[in-house]
PDB file of C-alpha atoms in Angstrom:
ATOM      1  CA  UNK A  10      79.497  71.154  64.095  1.00 69.00           C
ATOM      2  CA  UNK A  11      77.082  73.886  63.061  1.00 82.00           C
ATOM      3  CA  UNK A  12      79.012  77.185  63.262  1.00 86.00           C
ATOM      4  CA  UNK A  13      75.854  79.184  63.906  1.00 88.00           C
ATOM      5  CA  UNK A  14      74.900  76.960  66.849  1.00 90.00           C
ATOM      6  CA  UNK A  15      78.422  77.313  68.255  1.00 91.00           C
ATOM      7  CA  UNK A  16      78.164  81.086  67.966  1.00 90.00           C
ATOM      8  CA  UNK A  17      74.897  81.043  69.901  1.00 92.00           C
ATOM      9  CA  UNK A  18      76.311  78.621  72.480  1.00 92.00           C
ATOM     10  CA  UNK A  19      79.306  80.925  73.051  1.00 92.00           C
ATOM     11  CA  UNK A  20      77.036  83.928  73.583  1.00 92.00           C
ATOM     12  CA  UNK A  21      74.879  82.013  76.092  1.00 92.00           C
ATOM     13  CA  UNK A  22      77.912  80.677  77.981  1.00 92.00           C
ATOM     14  CA  UNK A  23      79.456  84.147  78.079  1.00 90.00           C
ATOM     15  CA  UNK A  24      76.236  85.817  79.268  1.00 89.00           C
ATOM     16  CA  UNK A  25      75.070  82.999  81.560  1.00 89.00           C
ATOM     17  CA  UNK A  26      71.520  83.663  80.437  1.00 89.00           C
ATOM     18  CA  UNK A  27      69.322  82.824  77.458  1.00 89.00           C
ATOM     19  CA  UNK A  28      67.645  86.221  77.713  1.00 88.00           C
ATOM     20  CA  UNK A  29      70.854  88.258  77.753  1.00 89.00           C
ATOM     21  CA  UNK A  30      72.364  86.174  74.960  1.00 89.00           C
ATOM     22  CA  UNK A  31      69.219  86.663  72.896  1.00 89.00           C
ATOM     23  CA  UNK A  32      69.436  90.433  73.366  1.00 89.00           C
ATOM     24  CA  UNK A  33      73.075  90.436  72.242  1.00 88.00           C
ATOM     25  CA  UNK A  34      72.291  88.241  69.222  1.00 89.00           C
ATOM     26  CA  UNK A  35      68.975  89.973  68.394  1.00 89.00           C
ATOM     27  CA  UNK A  36      67.135  86.655  68.728  1.00 90.00           C
ATOM     28  CA  UNK A  37      64.195  85.643  70.860  1.00 91.00           C
ATOM     29  CA  UNK A  38      64.802  83.608  73.989  1.00 89.00           C
ATOM     30  CA  UNK A  39      62.882  80.688  72.503  1.00 91.00           C
ATOM     31  CA  UNK A  40      65.012  80.731  69.344  1.00 91.00           C
ATOM     32  CA  UNK A  41      68.204  80.678  71.413  1.00 91.00           C
ATOM     33  CA  UNK A  42      66.841  77.860  73.563  1.00 91.00           C
ATOM     34  CA  UNK A  43      65.978  75.767  70.472  1.00 92.00           C
ATOM     35  CA  UNK A  44      69.507  76.160  69.076  1.00 91.00           C
ATOM     36  CA  UNK A  45      71.087  75.129  72.395  1.00 92.00           C
ATOM     37  CA  UNK A  46      68.841  72.058  72.649  1.00 92.00           C
ATOM     38  CA  UNK A  47      69.676  71.108  69.070  1.00 92.00           C
ATOM     39  CA  UNK A  48      73.404  71.456  69.765  1.00 92.00           C
ATOM     40  CA  UNK A  49      73.123  69.320  72.905  1.00 91.00           C
ATOM     41  CA  UNK A  50      71.218  66.662  70.952  1.00 92.00           C
ATOM     42  CA  UNK A  51      73.806  66.613  68.158  1.00 91.00           C
ATOM     43  CA  UNK A  52      76.608  66.182  70.733  1.00 91.00           C
ATOM     44  CA  UNK A  53      74.665  63.748  72.883  1.00 91.00           C
ATOM     45  CA  UNK A  54      75.439  65.623  76.081  1.00 93.00           C
ATOM     46  CA  UNK A  55      74.171  68.355  78.400  1.00 93.00           C
ATOM     47  CA  UNK A  56      76.033  71.638  78.126  1.00 92.00           C
ATOM     48  CA  UNK A  57      74.295  73.678  80.837  1.00 92.00           C
ATOM     49  CA  UNK A  58      72.878  73.140  84.282  1.00 90.00           C
ATOM     50  CA  UNK A  59      69.659  75.161  84.429  1.00 84.00           C
ATOM     51  CA  UNK A  60      68.468  76.781  87.653  1.00 79.00           C
ATOM     52  CA  UNK A  61      66.555  79.862  88.798  1.00 72.00           C
ATOM     53  CA  UNK A  62      69.597  82.137  88.861  1.00 74.00           C
ATOM     54  CA  UNK A  63      70.690  81.355  85.311  1.00 79.00           C
ATOM     55  CA  UNK A  64      72.842  78.831  83.488  1.00 88.00           C
ATOM     56  CA  UNK A  65      76.033  77.108  84.637  1.00 90.00           C
ATOM     57  CA  UNK A  66      78.271  75.191  82.256  1.00 92.00           C
ATOM     58  CA  UNK A  67      78.652  71.467  82.744  1.00 92.00           C
ATOM     59  CA  UNK A  68      82.097  69.902  82.485  1.00 92.00           C
ATOM     60  CA  UNK A  69      81.398  69.159  78.806  1.00 93.00           C
ATOM     61  CA  UNK A  70      80.130  72.706  78.369  1.00 91.00           C
ATOM     62  CA  UNK A  71      83.351  74.092  79.837  1.00 92.00           C
ATOM     63  CA  UNK A  72      85.375  72.114  77.299  1.00 93.00           C
ATOM     64  CA  UNK A  73      83.296  73.457  74.436  1.00 93.00           C
ATOM     65  CA  UNK A  74      83.417  77.022  75.792  1.00 92.00           C
ATOM     66  CA  UNK A  75      87.230  76.865  75.934  1.00 91.00           C
ATOM     67  CA  UNK A  76      87.206  75.868  72.251  1.00 91.00           C
ATOM     68  CA  UNK A  77      84.728  78.561  71.166  1.00 91.00           C
ATOM     69  CA  UNK A  78      86.625  81.198  73.184  1.00 89.00           C
ATOM     70  CA  UNK A  79      89.823  80.297  71.358  1.00 87.00           C
ATOM     71  CA  UNK A  80      87.982  80.427  68.034  1.00 87.00           C
ATOM     72  CA  UNK A  81      86.487  83.807  68.934  1.00 84.00           C
ATOM     73  CA  UNK A  82      89.902  85.298  69.752  1.00 81.00           C
ATOM     74  CA  UNK A  83      91.327  84.025  66.479  1.00 80.00           C
ATOM     75  CA  UNK A  84      88.397  85.470  64.561  1.00 82.00           C
ATOM     76  CA  UNK A  85      88.877  88.834  66.287  1.00 77.00           C
ATOM     77  CA  UNK A  86      92.556  88.786  65.346  1.00 73.00           C
ATOM     78  CA  UNK A  87      91.719  87.892  61.745  1.00 72.00           C
ATOM     79  CA  UNK A  88      89.135  90.661  61.590  1.00 71.00           C
ATOM     80  CA  UNK A  89      91.670  93.154  62.969  1.00 66.00           C
ATOM     81  CA  UNK A  90      94.184  92.156  60.312  1.00 64.00           C
ATOM     82  CA  UNK A  91      91.578  92.441  57.570  1.00 66.00           C
ATOM     83  CA  UNK A  92      90.565  95.912  58.763  1.00 62.00           C
ATOM     84  CA  UNK A  93      94.169  97.086  58.760  1.00 59.00           C
ATOM     85  CA  UNK A  94      94.579  98.927  55.479  1.00 50.00           C
ATOM     86  CA  UNK A  95      97.943  98.989  53.734  1.00 47.00           C
ATOM     87  CA  UNK A  96      97.757 102.755  53.529  1.00 52.00           C
ATOM     88  CA  UNK A  97      95.711 103.851  56.553  1.00 65.00           C
ATOM     89  CA  UNK A  98      95.587 103.299  60.298  1.00 77.00           C
ATOM     90  CA  UNK A  99      92.098 103.150  61.776  1.00 76.00           C
ATOM     91  CA  UNK A 100      89.924 101.145  64.146  1.00 82.00           C
ATOM     92  CA  UNK A 101      90.237 100.278  67.833  1.00 88.00           C
ATOM     93  CA  UNK A 102      93.499  99.615  69.658  1.00 92.00           C
ATOM     94  CA  UNK A 103      93.338  98.371  73.248  1.00 94.00           C
ATOM     95  CA  UNK A 104      96.322  99.608  75.245  1.00 96.00           C
ATOM     96  CA  UNK A 105      97.017  98.689  78.863  1.00 95.00           C
ATOM     97  CA  UNK A 106      99.509 100.224  81.252  1.00 95.00           C
ATOM     98  CA  UNK A 107      99.752 101.305  84.873  1.00 92.00           C
ATOM     99  CA  UNK A 108      97.587 104.141  86.176  1.00 90.00           C
ATOM    100  CA  UNK A 109     100.610 106.312  86.888  1.00 90.00           C
ATOM    101  CA  UNK A 110     102.392 105.914  83.565  1.00 93.00           C
ATOM    102  CA  UNK A 111      99.147 106.072  81.595  1.00 94.00           C
ATOM    103  CA  UNK A 112      97.847 109.275  83.169  1.00 93.00           C
ATOM    104  CA  UNK A 113     101.123 111.093  83.753  1.00 93.00           C
ATOM    105  CA  UNK A 114     103.259 110.190  80.726  1.00 94.00           C
ATOM    106  CA  UNK A 115     101.260 108.500  77.963  1.00 95.00           C
ATOM    107  CA  UNK A 116      97.892 110.300  77.885  1.00 95.00           C
ATOM    108  CA  UNK A 117      99.362 113.843  77.635  1.00 94.00           C
ATOM    109  CA  UNK A 118     101.321 112.762  74.533  1.00 95.00           C
ATOM    110  CA  UNK A 119      98.527 110.976  72.666  1.00 96.00           C
ATOM    111  CA  UNK A 120      97.437 114.166  70.898  1.00 96.00           C
ATOM    112  CA  UNK A 121     100.425 113.712  68.556  1.00 95.00           C
ATOM    113  CA  UNK A 122      99.270 110.199  67.651  1.00 95.00           C
ATOM    114  CA  UNK A 123      95.697 111.354  67.014  1.00 95.00           C
ATOM    115  CA  UNK A 124      96.949 114.253  64.903  1.00 95.00           C
ATOM    116  CA  UNK A 125      98.686 111.730  62.656  1.00 92.00           C
ATOM    117  CA  UNK A 126      95.922 109.085  62.700  1.00 91.00           C
ATOM    118  CA  UNK A 127      92.589 110.851  63.361  1.00 91.00           C
ATOM    119  CA  UNK A 128      90.535 107.682  62.726  1.00 88.00           C
ATOM    120  CA  UNK A 129      92.315 105.655  65.404  1.00 91.00           C
ATOM    121  CA  UNK A 130      90.225 104.632  68.418  1.00 91.00           C
ATOM    122  CA  UNK A 131      92.276 103.912  71.532  1.00 95.00           C
ATOM    123  CA  UNK A 132      90.833 102.062  74.506  1.00 95.00           C
ATOM    124  CA  UNK A 133      93.270 102.949  77.297  1.00 95.00           C
ATOM    125  CA  UNK A 134      93.005 100.471  80.182  1.00 94.00           C
ATOM    126  CA  UNK A 135      94.835 101.738  83.261  1.00 93.00           C
ATOM    127  CA  UNK A 136      95.327  99.235  86.067  1.00 88.00           C
ATOM    128  CA  UNK A 137      98.090  97.573  88.011  1.00 84.00           C
ATOM    129  CA  UNK A 138      96.854  94.081  87.095  1.00 84.00           C
ATOM    130  CA  UNK A 139      98.866  92.591  84.240  1.00 84.00           C
ATOM    131  CA  UNK A 140      96.385  91.823  81.470  1.00 84.00           C
ATOM    132  CA  UNK A 141      96.901  88.653  79.437  1.00 84.00           C
ATOM    133  CA  UNK A 142      97.971  89.681  75.929  1.00 85.00           C
ATOM    134  CA  UNK A 143      97.976  86.178  74.361  1.00 79.00           C
ATOM    135  CA  UNK A 144      94.385  85.813  75.615  1.00 80.00           C
ATOM    136  CA  UNK A 145      93.591  89.151  73.900  1.00 81.00           C
ATOM    137  CA  UNK A 146      92.622  91.056  77.037  1.00 87.00           C
ATOM    138  CA  UNK A 147      94.545  93.900  75.370  1.00 91.00           C
ATOM    139  CA  UNK A 148      96.467  94.466  72.143  1.00 92.00           C
ATOM    140  CA  UNK A 149      99.497  96.337  73.488  1.00 96.00           C
ATOM    141  CA  UNK A 150     100.938  96.675  76.979  1.00 95.00           C
ATOM    142  CA  UNK A 151     103.441  99.051  78.550  1.00 95.00           C
ATOM    143  CA  UNK A 152     104.602  97.482  81.793  1.00 93.00           C
ATOM    144  CA  UNK A 153     107.151  98.226  84.488  1.00 91.00           C
ATOM    145  CA  UNK A 154     108.815  94.824  84.140  1.00 89.00           C
ATOM    146  CA  UNK A 155     109.715  92.430  81.345  1.00 87.00           C
ATOM    147  CA  UNK A 156     106.716  90.324  80.271  1.00 85.00           C
ATOM    148  CA  UNK A 157     107.022  86.662  81.184  1.00 81.00           C
ATOM    149  CA  UNK A 158     105.095  85.132  78.259  1.00 79.00           C
ATOM    150  CA  UNK A 159     107.314  83.666  75.557  1.00 78.00           C
ATOM    151  CA  UNK A 160     104.989  84.388  72.612  1.00 85.00           C
ATOM    152  CA  UNK A 161     105.174  88.178  72.911  1.00 93.00           C
ATOM    153  CA  UNK A 162     107.167  90.708  70.936  1.00 94.00           C
ATOM    154  CA  UNK A 163     108.777  93.040  73.463  1.00 94.00           C
ATOM    155  CA  UNK A 164     110.783  96.258  73.285  1.00 93.00           C
ATOM    156  CA  UNK A 165     112.634  97.811  76.212  1.00 93.00           C
ATOM    157  CA  UNK A 166     111.731 101.497  76.256  1.00 93.00           C
ATOM    158  CA  UNK A 167     113.709 102.990  79.134  1.00 92.00           C
ATOM    159  CA  UNK A 168     114.627 102.680  82.800  1.00 93.00           C
ATOM    160  CA  UNK A 169     112.970 104.782  85.475  1.00 93.00           C
ATOM    161  CA  UNK A 170     113.700 105.326  89.173  1.00 94.00           C
ATOM    162  CA  UNK A 171     111.540 106.362  92.101  1.00 95.00           C
ATOM    163  CA  UNK A 172     112.835 109.497  93.790  1.00 96.00           C
ATOM    164  CA  UNK A 173     111.767 112.103  96.346  1.00 97.00           C
ATOM    165  CA  UNK A 174     110.146 115.336  95.123  1.00 98.00           C
ATOM    166  CA  UNK A 175     108.411 118.374  96.566  1.00 98.00           C
ATOM    167  CA  UNK A 176     107.408 121.836  95.425  1.00 97.00           C
ATOM    168  CA  UNK A 177     109.759 124.764  96.118  1.00 97.00           C
ATOM    169  CA  UNK A 178     106.901 126.494  97.982  1.00 97.00           C
ATOM    170  CA  UNK A 179     106.558 123.577 100.360  1.00 97.00           C
ATOM    171  CA  UNK A 180     110.302 123.311 100.938  1.00 97.00           C
ATOM    172  CA  UNK A 181     110.646 127.077 101.465  1.00 97.00           C
ATOM    173  CA  UNK A 182     108.001 126.818 104.184  1.00 96.00           C
ATOM    174  CA  UNK A 183     108.874 123.481 105.799  1.00 96.00           C
ATOM    175  CA  UNK A 184     112.622 123.387 105.186  1.00 95.00           C
ATOM    176  CA  UNK A 185     114.837 121.248 102.980  1.00 96.00           C
ATOM    177  CA  UNK A 186     115.938 117.940 104.519  1.00 96.00           C
ATOM    178  CA  UNK A 187     119.705 117.568 104.791  1.00 95.00           C
ATOM    179  CA  UNK A 188     119.539 113.843 105.545  1.00 94.00           C
ATOM    180  CA  UNK A 189     117.064 111.008 105.730  1.00 93.00           C
ATOM    181  CA  UNK A 190     116.649 111.575 109.479  1.00 92.00           C
ATOM    182  CA  UNK A 191     115.126 115.002 108.700  1.00 94.00           C
ATOM    183  CA  UNK A 192     112.176 113.338 106.941  1.00 94.00           C
ATOM    184  CA  UNK A 193     110.601 112.805 110.366  1.00 92.00           C
ATOM    185  CA  UNK A 194     109.734 116.533 110.277  1.00 92.00           C
ATOM    186  CA  UNK A 195     107.877 116.180 106.968  1.00 95.00           C
ATOM    187  CA  UNK A 196     104.839 114.350 105.628  1.00 96.00           C
ATOM    188  CA  UNK A 197     105.746 111.499 103.302  1.00 97.00           C
ATOM    189  CA  UNK A 198     103.361 110.969 100.357  1.00 97.00           C
ATOM    190  CA  UNK A 199     103.630 107.587  98.688  1.00 95.00           C
ATOM    191  CA  UNK A 200     101.918 104.417  97.691  1.00 91.00           C
ATOM    192  CA  UNK A 201     101.409 101.970 100.538  1.00 86.00           C
ATOM    193  CA  UNK A 202     104.108  99.290 100.183  1.00 85.00           C
ATOM    194  CA  UNK A 203     101.401  96.602 100.291  1.00 84.00           C
ATOM    195  CA  UNK A 204      99.510  97.953  97.259  1.00 82.00           C
ATOM    196  CA  UNK A 205     100.266  96.616  93.748  1.00 79.00           C
ATOM    197  CA  UNK A 206     103.234  98.558  92.386  1.00 80.00           C
ATOM    198  CA  UNK A 207     106.759  98.038  91.142  1.00 84.00           C
ATOM    199  CA  UNK A 208     108.923  96.192  93.665  1.00 87.00           C
ATOM    200  CA  UNK A 209     111.631  98.854  93.590  1.00 90.00           C
ATOM    201  CA  UNK A 210     109.157 101.570  94.577  1.00 90.00           C
ATOM    202  CA  UNK A 211     107.708  99.506  97.418  1.00 91.00           C
ATOM    203  CA  UNK A 212     111.205  98.728  98.731  1.00 93.00           C
ATOM    204  CA  UNK A 213     112.147 102.419  98.738  1.00 94.00           C
ATOM    205  CA  UNK A 214     108.986 103.387 100.630  1.00 94.00           C
ATOM    206  CA  UNK A 215     109.568 100.619 103.196  1.00 93.00           C
ATOM    207  CA  UNK A 216     113.108 101.850 103.816  1.00 93.00           C
ATOM    208  CA  UNK A 217     111.881 105.427 104.267  1.00 94.00           C
ATOM    209  CA  UNK A 218     109.081 104.455 106.662  1.00 91.00           C
ATOM    210  CA  UNK A 219     111.667 102.754 108.864  1.00 90.00           C
ATOM    211  CA  UNK A 220     112.919 106.247 109.821  1.00 88.00           C
ATOM    212  CA  UNK A 221     110.098 107.204 112.218  1.00 86.00           C
ATOM    213  CA  UNK A 222     108.039 109.224 109.719  1.00 90.00           C
ATOM    214  CA  UNK A 223     105.388 110.892 111.891  1.00 88.00           C
ATOM    215  CA  UNK A 224     102.890 111.890 109.191  1.00 94.00           C
ATOM    216  CA  UNK A 225     102.060 110.090 105.959  1.00 94.00           C
ATOM    217  CA  UNK A 226      99.606 110.170 103.101  1.00 96.00           C
ATOM    218  CA  UNK A 227      99.278 106.982 101.079  1.00 94.00           C
ATOM    219  CA  UNK A 228      97.520 106.843  97.714  1.00 93.00           C
ATOM    220  CA  UNK A 229      97.063 103.761  95.546  1.00 90.00           C
ATOM    221  CA  UNK A 230      98.597 105.299  92.402  1.00 90.00           C
ATOM    222  CA  UNK A 231     101.244 107.830  91.435  1.00 92.00           C
ATOM    223  CA  UNK A 232      98.720 110.283  90.004  1.00 92.00           C
ATOM    224  CA  UNK A 233      97.300 110.715  93.496  1.00 93.00           C
ATOM    225  CA  UNK A 234     100.776 111.011  94.985  1.00 95.00           C
ATOM    226  CA  UNK A 235     101.604 113.758  92.479  1.00 96.00           C
ATOM    227  CA  UNK A 236      98.445 115.707  93.337  1.00 96.00           C
ATOM    228  CA  UNK A 237      99.387 115.625  97.003  1.00 97.00           C
ATOM    229  CA  UNK A 238     102.848 116.951  96.190  1.00 97.00           C
ATOM    230  CA  UNK A 239     101.559 119.687  93.877  1.00 97.00           C
ATOM    231  CA  UNK A 240      99.184 120.881  96.592  1.00 96.00           C
ATOM    232  CA  UNK A 241     102.081 121.225  99.061  1.00 97.00           C
ATOM    233  CA  UNK A 242     101.067 118.382 101.368  1.00 97.00           C
ATOM    234  CA  UNK A 243     104.588 117.044 101.740  1.00 97.00           C
ATOM    235  CA  UNK A 244     107.423 115.151 100.053  1.00 97.00           C
ATOM    236  CA  UNK A 245     106.385 112.496  97.541  1.00 97.00           C
ATOM    237  CA  UNK A 246     107.906 109.289  96.189  1.00 96.00           C
ATOM    238  CA  UNK A 247     107.436 109.615  92.419  1.00 96.00           C
ATOM    239  CA  UNK A 248     108.895 108.222  89.173  1.00 95.00           C
ATOM    240  CA  UNK A 249     111.613 110.396  87.670  1.00 93.00           C
ATOM    241  CA  UNK A 250     109.920 110.636  84.251  1.00 91.00           C
ATOM    242  CA  UNK A 251     107.665 113.309  85.780  1.00 89.00           C
ATOM    243  CA  UNK A 252     110.437 115.886  85.896  1.00 84.00           C
ATOM    244  CA  UNK A 253     110.043 116.711  82.198  1.00 85.00           C
ATOM    245  CA  UNK A 254     106.344 117.612  82.402  1.00 90.00           C
ATOM    246  CA  UNK A 255     106.593 119.071  85.918  1.00 93.00           C
ATOM    247  CA  UNK A 256     109.937 120.894  85.816  1.00 91.00           C
ATOM    248  CA  UNK A 257     109.159 123.012  88.882  1.00 94.00           C
ATOM    249  CA  UNK A 258     109.308 119.978  91.154  1.00 96.00           C
ATOM    250  CA  UNK A 259     112.452 119.965  93.275  1.00 97.00           C
ATOM    251  CA  UNK A 260     114.433 116.803  93.918  1.00 96.00           C
ATOM    252  CA  UNK A 261     114.789 116.074  97.630  1.00 97.00           C
ATOM    253  CA  UNK A 262     117.783 114.134  98.994  1.00 97.00           C
ATOM    254  CA  UNK A 263     119.168 113.182  95.545  1.00 95.00           C
ATOM    255  CA  UNK A 264     121.201 110.313  96.994  1.00 95.00           C
ATOM    256  CA  UNK A 265     117.970 108.498  97.880  1.00 96.00           C
ATOM    257  CA  UNK A 266     116.377 106.668  94.966  1.00 95.00           C
ATOM    258  CA  UNK A 267     115.108 103.234  94.010  1.00 95.00           C
ATOM    259  CA  UNK A 268     116.891 100.715  91.835  1.00 94.00           C
ATOM    260  CA  UNK A 269     116.241 100.834  88.080  1.00 94.00           C
ATOM    261  CA  UNK A 270     112.751  99.885  86.904  1.00 93.00           C
ATOM    262  CA  UNK A 271     112.679  98.687  83.264  1.00 94.00           C
ATOM    263  CA  UNK A 272     109.776  99.809  81.082  1.00 94.00           C
ATOM    264  CA  UNK A 273     108.731  97.409  78.308  1.00 95.00           C
ATOM    265  CA  UNK A 274     106.299  97.639  75.410  1.00 96.00           C
ATOM    266  CA  UNK A 275     104.845  94.269  74.372  1.00 95.00           C
ATOM    267  CA  UNK A 276     102.238  92.825  72.009  1.00 94.00           C
ATOM    268  CA  UNK A 277     101.296  89.346  70.778  1.00 91.00           C
ATOM    269  CA  UNK A 278     103.271  87.742  67.979  1.00 89.00           C
ATOM    270  CA  UNK A 279     100.058  87.370  65.976  1.00 85.00           C
ATOM    271  CA  UNK A 280      99.716  91.186  65.826  1.00 87.00           C
ATOM    272  CA  UNK A 281     103.182  91.627  64.332  1.00 86.00           C
ATOM    273  CA  UNK A 282     101.734  92.918  61.036  1.00 84.00           C
ATOM    274  CA  UNK A 283      98.946  95.053  62.537  1.00 86.00           C
ATOM    275  CA  UNK A 284      99.086  98.619  61.218  1.00 88.00           C
ATOM    276  CA  UNK A 285      97.486  99.986  64.380  1.00 91.00           C
ATOM    277  CA  UNK A 286     100.016  98.264  66.625  1.00 92.00           C
ATOM    278  CA  UNK A 287     102.908  99.423  64.426  1.00 92.00           C
ATOM    279  CA  UNK A 288     101.632 103.010  64.492  1.00 94.00           C
ATOM    280  CA  UNK A 289     101.356 103.006  68.278  1.00 96.00           C
ATOM    281  CA  UNK A 290     104.723 101.283  68.746  1.00 95.00           C
ATOM    282  CA  UNK A 291     106.507 103.758  66.466  1.00 95.00           C
ATOM    283  CA  UNK A 292     104.812 106.707  68.180  1.00 96.00           C
ATOM    284  CA  UNK A 293     105.897 105.537  71.637  1.00 96.00           C
ATOM    285  CA  UNK A 294     109.449 104.844  70.451  1.00 94.00           C
ATOM    286  CA  UNK A 295     109.716 108.316  68.890  1.00 94.00           C
ATOM    287  CA  UNK A 296     108.501 109.914  72.124  1.00 93.00           C
ATOM    288  CA  UNK A 297     110.917 107.850  74.202  1.00 92.00           C
ATOM    289  CA  UNK A 298     113.874 108.726  71.958  1.00 91.00           C
ATOM    290  CA  UNK A 299     112.991 112.434  72.173  1.00 89.00           C
ATOM    291  CA  UNK A 300     112.550 112.129  75.951  1.00 85.00           C
ATOM    292  CA  UNK A 301     115.959 110.451  76.340  1.00 83.00           C
ATOM    293  CA  UNK A 302     117.651 113.104  74.207  1.00 85.00           C
ATOM    294  CA  UNK A 303     116.147 115.941  76.251  1.00 82.00           C
ATOM    295  CA  UNK A 304     117.289 114.309  79.487  1.00 76.00           C
ATOM    296  CA  UNK A 305     120.833 113.926  78.136  1.00 76.00           C
ATOM    297  CA  UNK A 306     120.829 117.566  76.980  1.00 73.00           C
ATOM    298  CA  UNK A 307     119.517 118.740  80.355  1.00 71.00           C
ATOM    299  CA  UNK A 308     122.128 116.744  82.278  1.00 65.00           C
ATOM    300  CA  UNK A 309     124.883 118.223  80.116  1.00 60.00           C
ATOM    301  CA  UNK A 310     123.902 121.771  80.876  1.00 52.00           C
TER     302      UNK A 310
END
């Protein structure tokens, strides 16, 4: 097959429009249309259904698009490897993690990585949806559970737990609960158990809400929960890694906590030799080791 025609076909299938594909490829609509017709003639089949709203792939077109998508991902991986210098770390690295961990733990520490590699470009994608690493939706993931795909390199970073926290100002004003039954006199700030989150956190919130909590504030990520706590709105269910960066937070009812939540770093096997991935992995591991050491030192005091 003609590689150039396949490239144009992939752009049209991805855009769903001759016009938009032409803009992306810097070609006229007529030139794109001619290449698609020529490809269809060479294959002896129709690749698109044409209608007023755009183009829809035929069954044969879907098969070809699957093939060109796979080729495109492999080419992107090859290009990334080629751009990785033996001496330098530069270029784009797409990192995905949860909104809470990304905003509250990872982002504040990235200045150290940029200081070491000023030409690195990080695309930080924060969402609860688990992006598909083998399909190259991201290069590296930090997730709150072990990845299920077999063709990923994974590293367990640490365990975290969800606990109850509030500010001393709030507790001085509203009182410190002596038992779980006292939570009915406070506002509970948490994620709604039905929103995407770690199972252990949802289970803890469900158990707390079973105690006739009169007032609640639910937010769909831990960053929002933290803001509610910091502004003295009530007692929040938050991950325990926050205590290092927010040491003034006071633990409430220390006996109440979730089960362990494992934190994993993962990336595709094909990026094993990527300098950018190695730089990010080593940076995260160094930060985790330092974080663990400080927690051990603090607990020993």
